[in-house]
Short mmCIF file of C-alpha atoms and ligand atoms in Angstrom, two decimals:
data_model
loop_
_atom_site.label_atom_id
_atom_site.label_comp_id
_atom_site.label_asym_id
_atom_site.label_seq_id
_atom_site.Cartn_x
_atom_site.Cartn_y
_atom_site.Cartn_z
CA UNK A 1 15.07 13.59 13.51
CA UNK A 2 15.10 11.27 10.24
CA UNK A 3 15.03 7.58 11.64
CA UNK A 4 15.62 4.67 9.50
CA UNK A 5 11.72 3.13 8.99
CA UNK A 6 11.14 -0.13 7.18
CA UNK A 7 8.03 -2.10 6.43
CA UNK A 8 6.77 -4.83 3.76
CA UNK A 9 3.75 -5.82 1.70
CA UNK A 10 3.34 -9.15 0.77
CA UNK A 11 2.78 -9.56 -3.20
CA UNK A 12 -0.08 -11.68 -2.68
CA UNK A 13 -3.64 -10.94 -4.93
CA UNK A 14 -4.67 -7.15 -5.42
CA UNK A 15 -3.82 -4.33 -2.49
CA UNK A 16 -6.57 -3.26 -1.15
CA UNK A 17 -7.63 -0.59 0.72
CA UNK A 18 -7.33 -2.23 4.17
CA UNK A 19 -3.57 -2.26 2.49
CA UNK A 20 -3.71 1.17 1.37
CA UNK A 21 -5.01 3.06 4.43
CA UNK A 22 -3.35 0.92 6.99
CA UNK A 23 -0.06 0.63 5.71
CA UNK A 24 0.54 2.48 1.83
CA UNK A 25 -0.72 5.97 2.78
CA UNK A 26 1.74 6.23 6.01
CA UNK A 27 4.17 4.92 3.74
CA UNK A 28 3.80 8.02 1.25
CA UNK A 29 3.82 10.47 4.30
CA UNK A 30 7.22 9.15 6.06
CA UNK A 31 9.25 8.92 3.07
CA UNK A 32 9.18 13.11 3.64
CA UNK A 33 11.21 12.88 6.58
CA UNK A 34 12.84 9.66 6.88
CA UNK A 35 15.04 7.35 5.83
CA UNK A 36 12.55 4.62 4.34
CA UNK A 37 12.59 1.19 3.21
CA UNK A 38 10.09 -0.87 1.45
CA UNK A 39 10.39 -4.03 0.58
CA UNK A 40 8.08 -6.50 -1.01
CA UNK A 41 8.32 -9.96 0.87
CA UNK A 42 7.78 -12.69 -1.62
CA UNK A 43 9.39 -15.05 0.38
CA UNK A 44 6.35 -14.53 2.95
CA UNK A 45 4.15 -15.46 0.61
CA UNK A 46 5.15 -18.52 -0.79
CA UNK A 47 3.99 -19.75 2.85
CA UNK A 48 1.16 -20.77 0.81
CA UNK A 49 1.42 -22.10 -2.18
CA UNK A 50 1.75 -19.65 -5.16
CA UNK A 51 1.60 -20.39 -8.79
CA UNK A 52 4.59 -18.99 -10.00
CA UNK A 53 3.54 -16.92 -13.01
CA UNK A 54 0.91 -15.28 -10.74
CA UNK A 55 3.54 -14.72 -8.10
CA UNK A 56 5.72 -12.92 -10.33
CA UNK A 57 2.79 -10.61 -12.24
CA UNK A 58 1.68 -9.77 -8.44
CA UNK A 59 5.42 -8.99 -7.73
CA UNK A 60 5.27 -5.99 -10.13
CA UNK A 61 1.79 -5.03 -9.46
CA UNK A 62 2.65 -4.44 -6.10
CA UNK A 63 5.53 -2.81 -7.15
CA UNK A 64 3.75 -0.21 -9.50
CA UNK A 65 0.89 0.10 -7.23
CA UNK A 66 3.82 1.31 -4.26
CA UNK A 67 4.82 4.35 -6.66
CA UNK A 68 1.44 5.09 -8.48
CA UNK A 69 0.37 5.67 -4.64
CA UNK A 70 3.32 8.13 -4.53
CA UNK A 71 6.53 6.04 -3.38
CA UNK A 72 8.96 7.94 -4.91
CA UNK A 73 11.94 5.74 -5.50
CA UNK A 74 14.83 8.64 -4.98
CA UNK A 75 13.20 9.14 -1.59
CA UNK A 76 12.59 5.36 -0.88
CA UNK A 77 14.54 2.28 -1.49
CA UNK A 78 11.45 0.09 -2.86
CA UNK A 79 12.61 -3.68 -3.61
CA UNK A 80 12.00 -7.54 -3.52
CA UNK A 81 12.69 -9.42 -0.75
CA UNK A 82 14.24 -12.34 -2.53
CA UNK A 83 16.56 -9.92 -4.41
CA UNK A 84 18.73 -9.57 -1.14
CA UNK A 85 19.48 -13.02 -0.37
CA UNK A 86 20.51 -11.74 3.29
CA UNK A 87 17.08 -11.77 4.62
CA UNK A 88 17.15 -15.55 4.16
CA UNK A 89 20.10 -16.12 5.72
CA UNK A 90 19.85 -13.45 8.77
CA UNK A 91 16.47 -15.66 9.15
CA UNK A 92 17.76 -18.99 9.74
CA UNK A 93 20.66 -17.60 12.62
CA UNK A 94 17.57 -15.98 14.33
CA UNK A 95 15.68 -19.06 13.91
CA UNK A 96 18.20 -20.62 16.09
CA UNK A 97 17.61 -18.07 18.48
CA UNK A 98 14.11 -18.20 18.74
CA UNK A 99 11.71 -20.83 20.93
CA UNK A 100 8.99 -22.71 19.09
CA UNK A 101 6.68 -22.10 22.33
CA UNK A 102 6.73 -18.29 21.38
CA UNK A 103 5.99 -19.14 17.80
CA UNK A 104 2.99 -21.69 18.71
CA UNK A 105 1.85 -18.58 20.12
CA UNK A 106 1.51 -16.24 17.43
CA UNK A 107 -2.47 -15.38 16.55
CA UNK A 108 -1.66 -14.93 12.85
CA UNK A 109 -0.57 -18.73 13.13
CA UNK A 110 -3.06 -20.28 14.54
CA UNK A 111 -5.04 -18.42 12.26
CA UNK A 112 -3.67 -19.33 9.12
CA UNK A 113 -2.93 -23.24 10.39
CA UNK A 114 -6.62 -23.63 12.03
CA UNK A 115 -8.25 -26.86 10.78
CA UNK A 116 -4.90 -28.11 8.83
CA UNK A 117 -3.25 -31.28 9.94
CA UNK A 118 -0.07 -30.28 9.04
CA UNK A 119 1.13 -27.05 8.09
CA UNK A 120 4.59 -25.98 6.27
CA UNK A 121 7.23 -25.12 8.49
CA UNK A 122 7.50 -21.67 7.11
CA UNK A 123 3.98 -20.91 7.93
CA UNK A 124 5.57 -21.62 11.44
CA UNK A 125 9.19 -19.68 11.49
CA UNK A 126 7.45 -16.54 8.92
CA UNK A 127 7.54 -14.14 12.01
CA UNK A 128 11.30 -15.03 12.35
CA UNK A 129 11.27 -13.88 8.34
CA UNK A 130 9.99 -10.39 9.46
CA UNK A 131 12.18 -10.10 12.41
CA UNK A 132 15.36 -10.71 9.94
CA UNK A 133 13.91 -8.42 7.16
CA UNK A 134 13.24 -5.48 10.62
CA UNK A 135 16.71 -6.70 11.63
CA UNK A 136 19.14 -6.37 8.99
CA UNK A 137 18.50 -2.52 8.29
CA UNK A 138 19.10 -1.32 11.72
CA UNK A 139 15.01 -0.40 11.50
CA UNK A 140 14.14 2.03 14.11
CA UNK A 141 10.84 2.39 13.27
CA UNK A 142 8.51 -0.04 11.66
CA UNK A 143 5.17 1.56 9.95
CA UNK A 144 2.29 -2.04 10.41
CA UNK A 145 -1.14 -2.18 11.06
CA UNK A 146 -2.07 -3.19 14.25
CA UNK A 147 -2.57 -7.05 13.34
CA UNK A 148 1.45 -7.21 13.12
CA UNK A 149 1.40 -5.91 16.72
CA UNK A 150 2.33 -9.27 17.92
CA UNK A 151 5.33 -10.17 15.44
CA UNK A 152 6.69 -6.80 16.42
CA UNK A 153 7.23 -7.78 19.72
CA UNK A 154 8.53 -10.74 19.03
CA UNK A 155 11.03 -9.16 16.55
CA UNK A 156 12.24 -7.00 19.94
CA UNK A 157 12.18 -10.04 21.83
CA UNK A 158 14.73 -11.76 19.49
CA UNK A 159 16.69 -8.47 19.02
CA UNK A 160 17.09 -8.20 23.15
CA UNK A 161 18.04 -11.84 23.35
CA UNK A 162 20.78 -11.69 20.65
CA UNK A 163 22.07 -8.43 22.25
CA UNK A 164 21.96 -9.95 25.65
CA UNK A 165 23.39 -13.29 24.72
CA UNK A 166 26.34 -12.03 21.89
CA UNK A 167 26.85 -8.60 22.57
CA UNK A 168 25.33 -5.04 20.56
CA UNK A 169 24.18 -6.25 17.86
CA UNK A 170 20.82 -5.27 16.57
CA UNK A 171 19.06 -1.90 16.92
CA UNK A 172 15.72 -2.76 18.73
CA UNK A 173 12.96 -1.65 16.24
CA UNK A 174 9.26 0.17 17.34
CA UNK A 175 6.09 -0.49 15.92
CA UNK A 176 3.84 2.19 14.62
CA UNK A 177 0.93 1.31 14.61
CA UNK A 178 -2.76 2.63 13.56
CA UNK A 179 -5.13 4.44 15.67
CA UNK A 180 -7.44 1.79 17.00
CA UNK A 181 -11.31 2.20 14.63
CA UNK A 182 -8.74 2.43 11.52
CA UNK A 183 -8.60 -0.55 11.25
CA UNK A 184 -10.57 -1.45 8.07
CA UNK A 185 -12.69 -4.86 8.23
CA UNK A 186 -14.17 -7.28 5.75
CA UNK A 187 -17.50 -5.83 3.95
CA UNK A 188 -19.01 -9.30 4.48
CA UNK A 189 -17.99 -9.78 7.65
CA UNK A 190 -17.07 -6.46 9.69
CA UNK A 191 -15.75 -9.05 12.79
CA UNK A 192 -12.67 -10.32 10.59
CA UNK A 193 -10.21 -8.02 9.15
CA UNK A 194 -10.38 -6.86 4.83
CA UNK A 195 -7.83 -9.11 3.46
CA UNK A 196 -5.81 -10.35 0.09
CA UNK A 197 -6.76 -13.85 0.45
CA UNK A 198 -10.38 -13.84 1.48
CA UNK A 199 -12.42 -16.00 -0.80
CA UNK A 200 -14.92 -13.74 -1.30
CA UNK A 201 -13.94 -10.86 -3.62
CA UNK A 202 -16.85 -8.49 -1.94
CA UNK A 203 -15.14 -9.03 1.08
CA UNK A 204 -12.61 -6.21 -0.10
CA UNK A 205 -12.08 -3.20 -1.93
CA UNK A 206 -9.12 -3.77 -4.40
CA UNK A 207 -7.04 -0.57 -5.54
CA UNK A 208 -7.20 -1.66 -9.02
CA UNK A 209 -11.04 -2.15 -9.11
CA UNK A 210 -13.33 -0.58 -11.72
CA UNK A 211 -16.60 1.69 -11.10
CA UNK A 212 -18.56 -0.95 -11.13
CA UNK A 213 -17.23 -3.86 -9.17
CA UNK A 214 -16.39 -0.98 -6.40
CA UNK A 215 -20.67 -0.12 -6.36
CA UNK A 216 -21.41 -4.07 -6.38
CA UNK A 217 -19.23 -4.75 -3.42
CA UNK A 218 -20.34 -1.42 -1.21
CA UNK A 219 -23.77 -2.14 -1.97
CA UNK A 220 -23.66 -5.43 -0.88
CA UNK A 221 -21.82 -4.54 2.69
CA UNK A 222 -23.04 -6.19 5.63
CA UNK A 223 -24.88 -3.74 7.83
CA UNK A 224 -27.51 -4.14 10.06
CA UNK A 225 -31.17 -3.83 10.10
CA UNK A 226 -31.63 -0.73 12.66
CA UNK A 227 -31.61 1.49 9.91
CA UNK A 228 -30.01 4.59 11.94
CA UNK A 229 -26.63 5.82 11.20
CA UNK A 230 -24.91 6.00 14.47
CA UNK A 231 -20.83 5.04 14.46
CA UNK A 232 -21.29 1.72 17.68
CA UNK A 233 -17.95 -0.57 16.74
CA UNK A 234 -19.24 -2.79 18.97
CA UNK A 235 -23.57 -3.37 18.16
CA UNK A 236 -23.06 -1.74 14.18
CA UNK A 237 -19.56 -3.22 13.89
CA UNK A 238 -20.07 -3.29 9.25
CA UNK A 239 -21.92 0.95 9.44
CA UNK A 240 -18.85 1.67 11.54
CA UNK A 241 -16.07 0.04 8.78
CA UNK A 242 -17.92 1.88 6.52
CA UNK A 243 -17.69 5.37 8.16
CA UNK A 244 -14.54 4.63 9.09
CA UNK A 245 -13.70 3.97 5.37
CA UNK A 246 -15.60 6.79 4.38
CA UNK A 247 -13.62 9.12 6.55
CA UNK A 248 -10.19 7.78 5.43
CA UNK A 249 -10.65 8.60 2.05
CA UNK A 250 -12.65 12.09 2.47
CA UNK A 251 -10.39 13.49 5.52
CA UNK A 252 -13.59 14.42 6.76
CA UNK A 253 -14.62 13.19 10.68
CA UNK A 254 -16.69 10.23 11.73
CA UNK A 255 -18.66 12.60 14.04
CA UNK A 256 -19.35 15.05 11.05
CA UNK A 257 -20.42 12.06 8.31
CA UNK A 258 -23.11 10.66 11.35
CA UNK A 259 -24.66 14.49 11.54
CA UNK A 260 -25.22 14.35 7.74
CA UNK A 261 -26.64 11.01 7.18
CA UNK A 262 -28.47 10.86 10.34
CA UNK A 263 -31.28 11.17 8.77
CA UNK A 264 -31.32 9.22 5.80
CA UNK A 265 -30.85 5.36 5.21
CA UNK A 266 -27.89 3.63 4.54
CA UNK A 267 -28.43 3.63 1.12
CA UNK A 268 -27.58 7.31 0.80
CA UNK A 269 -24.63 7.06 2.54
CA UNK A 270 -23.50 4.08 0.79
CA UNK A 271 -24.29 5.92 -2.64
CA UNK A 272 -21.99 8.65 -1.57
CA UNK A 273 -19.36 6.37 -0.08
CA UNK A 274 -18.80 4.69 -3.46
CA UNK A 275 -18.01 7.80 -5.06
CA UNK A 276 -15.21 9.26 -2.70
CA UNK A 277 -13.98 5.69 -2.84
CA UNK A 278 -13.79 5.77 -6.74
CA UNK A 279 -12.35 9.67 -7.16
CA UNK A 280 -9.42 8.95 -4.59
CA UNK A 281 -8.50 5.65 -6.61
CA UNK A 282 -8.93 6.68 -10.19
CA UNK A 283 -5.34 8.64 -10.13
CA UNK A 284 -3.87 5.78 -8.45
CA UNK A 285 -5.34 3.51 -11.25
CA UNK A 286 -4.20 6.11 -13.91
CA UNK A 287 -0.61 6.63 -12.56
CA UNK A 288 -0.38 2.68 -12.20
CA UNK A 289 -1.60 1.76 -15.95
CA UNK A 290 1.34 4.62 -17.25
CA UNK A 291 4.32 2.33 -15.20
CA UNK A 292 3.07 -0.93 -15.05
CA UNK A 293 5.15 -2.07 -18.02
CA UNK A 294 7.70 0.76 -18.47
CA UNK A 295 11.46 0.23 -17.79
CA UNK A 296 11.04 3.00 -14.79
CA UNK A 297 9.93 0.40 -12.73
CA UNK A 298 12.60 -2.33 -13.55
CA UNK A 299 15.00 -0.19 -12.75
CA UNK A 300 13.85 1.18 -9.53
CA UNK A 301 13.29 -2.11 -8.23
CA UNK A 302 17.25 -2.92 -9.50
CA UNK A 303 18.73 0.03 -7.83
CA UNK A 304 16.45 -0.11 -4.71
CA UNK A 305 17.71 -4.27 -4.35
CA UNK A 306 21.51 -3.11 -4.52
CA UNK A 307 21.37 -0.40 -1.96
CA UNK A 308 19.44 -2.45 0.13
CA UNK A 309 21.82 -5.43 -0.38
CA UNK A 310 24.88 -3.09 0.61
CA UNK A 311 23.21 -2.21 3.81
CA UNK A 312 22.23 -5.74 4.41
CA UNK A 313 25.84 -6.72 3.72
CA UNK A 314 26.82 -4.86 6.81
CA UNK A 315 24.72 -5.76 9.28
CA UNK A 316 25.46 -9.69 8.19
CA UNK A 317 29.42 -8.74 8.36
CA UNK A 318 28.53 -7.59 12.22
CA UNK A 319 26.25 -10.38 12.59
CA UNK A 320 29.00 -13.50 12.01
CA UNK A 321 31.47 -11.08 13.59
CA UNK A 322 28.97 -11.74 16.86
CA UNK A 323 28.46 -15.19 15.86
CA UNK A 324 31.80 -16.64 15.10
CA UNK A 325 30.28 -17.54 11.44
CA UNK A 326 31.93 -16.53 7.92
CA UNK A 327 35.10 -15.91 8.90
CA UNK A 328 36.06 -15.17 5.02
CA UNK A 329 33.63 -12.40 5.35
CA UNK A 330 34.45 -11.00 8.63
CA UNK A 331 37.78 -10.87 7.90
CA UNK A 332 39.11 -12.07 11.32
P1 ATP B 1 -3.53 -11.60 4.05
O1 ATP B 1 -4.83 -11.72 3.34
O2 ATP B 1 -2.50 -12.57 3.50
O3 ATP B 1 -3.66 -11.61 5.53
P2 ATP B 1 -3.28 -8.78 4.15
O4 ATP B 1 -4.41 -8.26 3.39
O5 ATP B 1 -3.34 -8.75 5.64
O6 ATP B 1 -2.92 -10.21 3.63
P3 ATP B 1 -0.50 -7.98 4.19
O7 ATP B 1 0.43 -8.02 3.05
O8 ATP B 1 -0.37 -9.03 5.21
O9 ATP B 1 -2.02 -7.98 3.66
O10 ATP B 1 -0.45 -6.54 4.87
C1 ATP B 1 0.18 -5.39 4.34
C2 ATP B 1 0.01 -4.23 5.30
O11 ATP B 1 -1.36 -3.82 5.34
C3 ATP B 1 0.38 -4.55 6.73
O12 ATP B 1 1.03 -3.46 7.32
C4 ATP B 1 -0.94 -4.83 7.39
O13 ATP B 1 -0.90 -4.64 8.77
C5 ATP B 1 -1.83 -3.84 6.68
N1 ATP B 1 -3.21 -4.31 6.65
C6 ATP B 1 -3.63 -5.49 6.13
N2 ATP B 1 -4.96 -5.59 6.23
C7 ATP B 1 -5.39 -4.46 6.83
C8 ATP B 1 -6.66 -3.96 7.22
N3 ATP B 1 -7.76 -4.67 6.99
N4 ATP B 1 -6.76 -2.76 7.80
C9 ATP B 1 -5.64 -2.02 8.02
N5 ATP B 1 -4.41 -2.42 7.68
C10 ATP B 1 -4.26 -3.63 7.10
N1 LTN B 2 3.91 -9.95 8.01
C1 LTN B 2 3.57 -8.71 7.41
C2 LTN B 2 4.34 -8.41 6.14
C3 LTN B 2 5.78 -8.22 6.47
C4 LTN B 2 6.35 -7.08 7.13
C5 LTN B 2 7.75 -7.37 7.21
C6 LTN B 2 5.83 -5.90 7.65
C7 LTN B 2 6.79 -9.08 6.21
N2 LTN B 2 7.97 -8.58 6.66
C8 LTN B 2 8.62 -6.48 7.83
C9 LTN B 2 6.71 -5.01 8.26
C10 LTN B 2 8.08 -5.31 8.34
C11 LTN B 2 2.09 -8.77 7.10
O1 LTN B 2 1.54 -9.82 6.95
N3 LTN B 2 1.49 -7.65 6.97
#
């Protein structure tokens, strides 16, 4: 059965291919059968301060990067948060109905706040953004990798309560999430997770990275000094990532990639590893560099914002209808 499916990318630095095989790929495989939504959330990422220039360039970036990995806008709505100014406003009445002691509990948080003395309020309420953006499509089904787990939940939380408290008015949304060892982790450090806005630019594997930078970073990857390749997430936690990495991008089993490097060195294996990495993103790259700049992309962001804004204008109609807000709007 086709189910409504929505999920969001923030447009922060380059996608990489934590990005791409966590979240992107899945993306490319529902739109077949479903009723998708993509959206990228610029309003979570000026949590942190963005310079704006940059935040627009990475805006479209993300954009083209969504259909040169195969989004095709007439099967997907792909747009910008901040075109649909509903999100903003669905996210301040669920603010209201959220407790700050569930939010002081989010990992991602205390994460992103650890060692600050004081950290912007929308650092603080940005799960509350994601439950409105899961919220105001009637999302049955939302595509995350399993670090999201946790806002998820608390997006279902918030749904219940609202339904509970003023009556049907959300659908209550599931996560799907990745298998557990797909989960792709930093190259330096294979105990944190790859990601956007790690300092270190060998950390990750961008999607728009040449030949070179791409053999650099692998190289480099933290390993271990045993010197056997044996997949152990737990005692060879940076060989693991980089099977499991491997085996993303080849389609070819963890189990079957240990049998033929067992008895070489790393090195071999990393070798190889670079080049499946660089033939699966040079048609990405290629496909990206053709839309980048073309007017196809403008105007698949424009039409995907005003479908998505019609939907959202319905949900928000039902919402103050619950509410007892807008009563222009609601007509009653
Ligand atoms: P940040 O550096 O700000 O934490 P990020 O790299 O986690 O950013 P997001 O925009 O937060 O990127 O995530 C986009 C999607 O990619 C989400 O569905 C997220 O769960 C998934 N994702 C992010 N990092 C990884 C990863 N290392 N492995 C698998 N999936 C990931
Ligand atoms: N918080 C998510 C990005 C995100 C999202 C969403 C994902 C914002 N809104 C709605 C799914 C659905 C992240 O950091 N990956």
């Amino acid at each position: 059965m086709r189910k409504r499916i929505f999920s969001g990318v923030q447009p922060t630095g380059n996608i990489h291919i934590g990005n791409y095989l966590g979240a992107l790929k899945q993306f490319v495989e529902l739109q077949e059968d479903n009723e998708c939504l993509y959206c990228i959330v610029d309003l979570h990422s000026i949590t942190v301060p963005q310079a704006s220039q940059e935040l627009k360039k990475h805006i479209l970036d993300v954009a083209a990067l969504y259909l040169a990995v195969g989004l095709d806008p007439k099967k997907s709505l792909i747009f910008v948060q901040s075109d649909v100014p509903a999100h903003s406003e669905l996210a301040w009445i669920l603010m209201c109905n959220s407790y700050t002691g569930e939010l002081s509990r989010m990992t991602q948080f205390k994460q992103k706040n650890r060692g600050q003395a004081s950290a912007p309020a929308g650092l603080f309420t940005y799960p509350v953004l994601m439950a409105a953006d899961i919220l105001l499509y009637d999302s049955q089904v939302v595509p995350v990798g399993n670090d999201q787990k946790q806002h998820i939940e608390l997006t279902r939380d918030i749904a219940l309560r609202v339904n509970n408290t003023y009556g049907e008015t959300f659908v209550v949304p599931e996560g799907r999430y990745l298998k557990a060892g797909a989960r792709i982790m930093a190259l330096d450090d294979p105990t944190s997770k790859m990601s956007k806005s790690a300092e270190n630019i060998h950390s990750r594997i961008s999607l728009l990275d040449d030949p070179a930078k791409i053999k650099k970073s692998i190289m480099r990857a933290t390993t271990d000094s045993e010197g056997s390749v044996r997949y152990d997430l737990a005692e060879k936690p940076g060989l693991s990532n980089l099977l499991n990495i491997y085996s993303a991008f080849s389609g070819q089993s963890v189990d079957s990639l240990v049998e033929q490097y067992a008895g070489g060195g790393y090195g071999v294996l990393k070798k190889d590893l670079v080049d499946v990495i660089v033939s699966n993103l040079e048609p990405i790259q290629q496909h990206f560099n053709d839309i980048r700049h073309s007017s196809e992309l403008i105007s698949a962001l424009s039409e995907g914002a005003a479908k998505a804004k019609e939907i959202a204008q319905k949900t928000m109609v039902r919402v103050h209808d619950r509410f007892g807000l807008g009563i222009r709007r609601a007509g009653k």
